[in-house]
Short mmCIF file of C-alpha atoms in Angstrom, two decimals:
data_model
loop_
_atom_site.label_atom_id
_atom_site.label_comp_id
_atom_site.label_asym_id
_atom_site.label_seq_id
_atom_site.Cartn_x
_atom_site.Cartn_y
_atom_site.Cartn_z
CA UNK Y 9 -24.08 192.07 68.87
CA UNK Y 10 -27.22 190.94 67.07
CA UNK Y 11 -26.94 187.62 65.25
CA UNK Y 12 -27.57 187.76 61.55
CA UNK Y 13 -28.96 184.87 59.57
CA UNK Y 14 -28.65 184.45 55.86
CA UNK Y 15 -31.87 183.98 53.90
CA UNK Y 16 -32.44 180.54 52.45
CA UNK Y 17 -31.34 180.63 48.84
CA UNK Y 18 -33.91 179.16 46.52
CA UNK Y 19 -32.23 178.05 43.32
CA UNK Y 20 -35.33 177.31 41.25
CA UNK Y 21 -39.11 177.17 41.37
CA UNK Y 22 -42.11 176.62 39.11
CA UNK Y 23 -44.51 179.51 38.90
CA UNK Y 24 -46.67 181.95 36.99
CA UNK Y 25 -45.46 185.27 35.63
CA UNK Y 26 -48.40 187.29 36.95
CA UNK Y 27 -47.36 190.81 36.11
CA UNK Y 28 -44.98 192.69 33.83
CA UNK Y 29 -45.09 196.48 34.02
CA UNK Y 30 -43.05 199.61 33.49
CA UNK Y 31 -42.63 201.62 36.68
CA UNK Y 32 -40.63 204.74 37.62
CA UNK Y 33 -37.09 204.00 38.77
CA UNK Y 34 -37.02 204.62 42.54
CA UNK Y 35 -33.22 205.02 42.56
CA UNK Y 36 -33.03 207.84 40.01
CA UNK Y 37 -34.95 211.06 39.48
CA UNK Y 38 -35.69 210.07 35.92
CA UNK Y 39 -35.88 206.76 34.18
CA UNK Y 40 -37.96 203.64 34.31
CA UNK Y 41 -37.60 199.97 35.10
CA UNK Y 42 -39.37 196.76 34.20
CA UNK Y 43 -41.03 195.15 37.21
CA UNK Y 44 -41.99 191.48 36.99
CA UNK Y 45 -43.95 189.52 39.58
CA UNK Y 46 -43.77 185.71 39.78
CA UNK Y 47 -46.19 183.60 41.85
CA UNK Y 48 -44.62 180.26 42.87
CA UNK Y 49 -46.73 177.10 42.60
CA UNK Y 50 -45.44 176.06 46.03
CA UNK Y 51 -46.59 178.94 48.22
CA UNK Y 52 -44.69 177.52 51.21
CA UNK Y 53 -41.37 178.77 49.81
CA UNK Y 54 -42.46 182.37 50.41
CA UNK Y 55 -44.40 181.77 53.60
CA UNK Y 56 -44.20 184.86 55.79
CA UNK Y 57 -43.33 187.26 52.98
CA UNK Y 58 -45.40 190.40 52.44
CA UNK Y 59 -46.62 189.62 48.93
CA UNK Y 60 -46.05 185.88 48.54
CA UNK Y 61 -44.38 186.64 45.20
CA UNK Y 62 -40.89 186.91 43.75
CA UNK Y 63 -40.11 190.30 42.20
CA UNK Y 64 -37.55 191.23 39.56
CA UNK Y 65 -36.66 194.77 38.58
CA UNK Y 66 -34.64 195.51 35.45
CA UNK Y 67 -33.46 199.07 35.12
CA UNK Y 68 -33.88 200.67 31.71
CA UNK Y 69 -30.63 202.58 31.31
CA UNK Y 70 -30.33 205.92 29.56
CA UNK Y 71 -29.01 204.04 26.52
CA UNK Y 72 -32.10 201.81 26.34
CA UNK Y 73 -34.66 203.00 23.82
CA UNK Y 74 -38.11 201.73 22.94
CA UNK Y 75 -36.61 199.38 20.36
CA UNK Y 76 -32.98 198.81 21.43
CA UNK Y 77 -31.00 197.64 24.47
CA UNK Y 78 -27.31 198.27 25.13
CA UNK Y 79 -25.06 195.37 24.19
CA UNK Y 80 -23.67 193.64 27.28
CA UNK Y 81 -26.31 195.07 29.63
CA UNK Y 82 -28.26 193.03 32.17
CA UNK Y 83 -31.49 193.72 30.30
CA UNK Y 84 -29.94 192.37 27.08
CA UNK Y 85 -28.80 189.22 28.90
CA UNK Y 86 -32.28 188.70 30.37
CA UNK Y 87 -33.84 189.26 26.94
CA UNK Y 88 -31.55 186.59 25.43
CA UNK Y 89 -32.72 184.13 28.09
CA UNK Y 90 -36.38 184.90 27.32
CA UNK Y 91 -35.76 184.41 23.58
CA UNK Y 92 -34.60 180.83 24.24
CA UNK Y 93 -37.80 179.95 26.12
CA UNK Y 94 -40.21 182.09 24.07
CA UNK Y 95 -38.88 182.28 20.48
CA UNK Y 96 -41.76 184.59 19.50
CA UNK Y 97 -40.04 187.38 21.45
CA UNK Y 98 -37.55 187.66 18.57
CA UNK Y 99 -40.39 188.94 16.37
CA UNK Y 100 -41.31 191.84 18.66
CA UNK Y 101 -40.16 195.32 17.73
CA UNK Y 102 -40.25 196.87 21.21
CA UNK Y 103 -38.24 195.89 24.27
CA UNK Y 104 -41.20 196.01 26.64
CA UNK Y 105 -43.37 193.91 24.30
CA UNK Y 106 -40.84 191.07 24.53
CA UNK Y 107 -41.09 191.03 28.32
CA UNK Y 108 -44.89 191.35 28.22
CA UNK Y 109 -45.07 188.02 26.36
CA UNK Y 110 -44.07 186.33 29.64
CA UNK Y 111 -47.18 187.57 31.43
CA UNK Y 112 -49.76 184.89 32.18
CA UNK Y 113 -47.40 182.01 31.36
CA UNK Y 114 -45.95 179.37 33.70
CA UNK Y 115 -42.22 178.72 33.78
CA UNK Y 116 -39.53 176.97 35.72
CA UNK Y 117 -37.44 179.88 36.99
CA UNK Y 118 -33.77 179.45 37.93
CA UNK Y 119 -31.47 181.77 39.86
CA UNK Y 120 -28.73 183.08 37.59
CA UNK Y 121 -26.31 186.00 37.72
CA UNK Y 122 -26.54 187.99 34.50
CA UNK Y 123 -24.79 191.24 35.29
CA UNK Y 124 -21.25 191.89 36.42
CA UNK Y 125 -19.64 193.62 39.39
CA UNK Y 126 -19.75 197.40 39.04
CA UNK Y 127 -18.11 200.09 41.20
CA UNK Y 128 -17.51 197.68 44.06
CA UNK Y 129 -21.04 196.24 44.04
CA UNK Y 130 -21.41 192.55 43.31
CA UNK Y 131 -23.82 191.47 40.60
CA UNK Y 132 -27.06 190.13 42.07
CA UNK Y 133 -28.67 186.95 40.76
CA UNK Y 134 -32.09 187.11 39.10
CA UNK Y 135 -34.79 184.54 38.52
CA UNK Y 136 -34.73 183.68 34.81
CA UNK Y 137 -37.39 181.67 32.96
CA UNK Y 138 -35.69 178.46 31.86
CA UNK Y 139 -38.56 176.21 30.76
CA UNK Y 140 -42.07 177.03 29.58
CA UNK Y 141 -44.65 174.86 31.39
CA UNK Y 142 -48.16 173.97 30.18
#
C-alpha cells in the first residue's frame, strides 16, 4: 500500500490579494464562481506548488443575484468577514464589487471554516482576510 502524507496545514499568512475574478463554475453546466488569488509574502510556504499562490473559489449559487446573497451561505459568511476588514464594502451595491475591493491590498489571512457539512461532505476551511496591512 502506498503511504499517504497529510499536507502541512498553514493557519495564517501575510500576503497580497492579486486577483479577484468571476469564472465559470467547473462543477456545474451553468453558474459562476468568484476566484481569488493570494500571493504570500513568504514564498517558501508554497515552494514546489504550480502557481506559488493560494486560491479560493466561492460558488455563486442559483439564489445569488447581482445584488443579493442567500442568508446563511458561505459567500454571505465570507462577505461578513470582508466587511469587518474593509468597511467600505458595506457601501457597494453589487456582490462582486465588494470582493473586488480586496484586489491589490495586503492582508493577514487566517484559515477559517465558514460553511457547514452538507450531504456527507465536510465543510472546507478558507483563507479569510483578518487584518488589512499597509
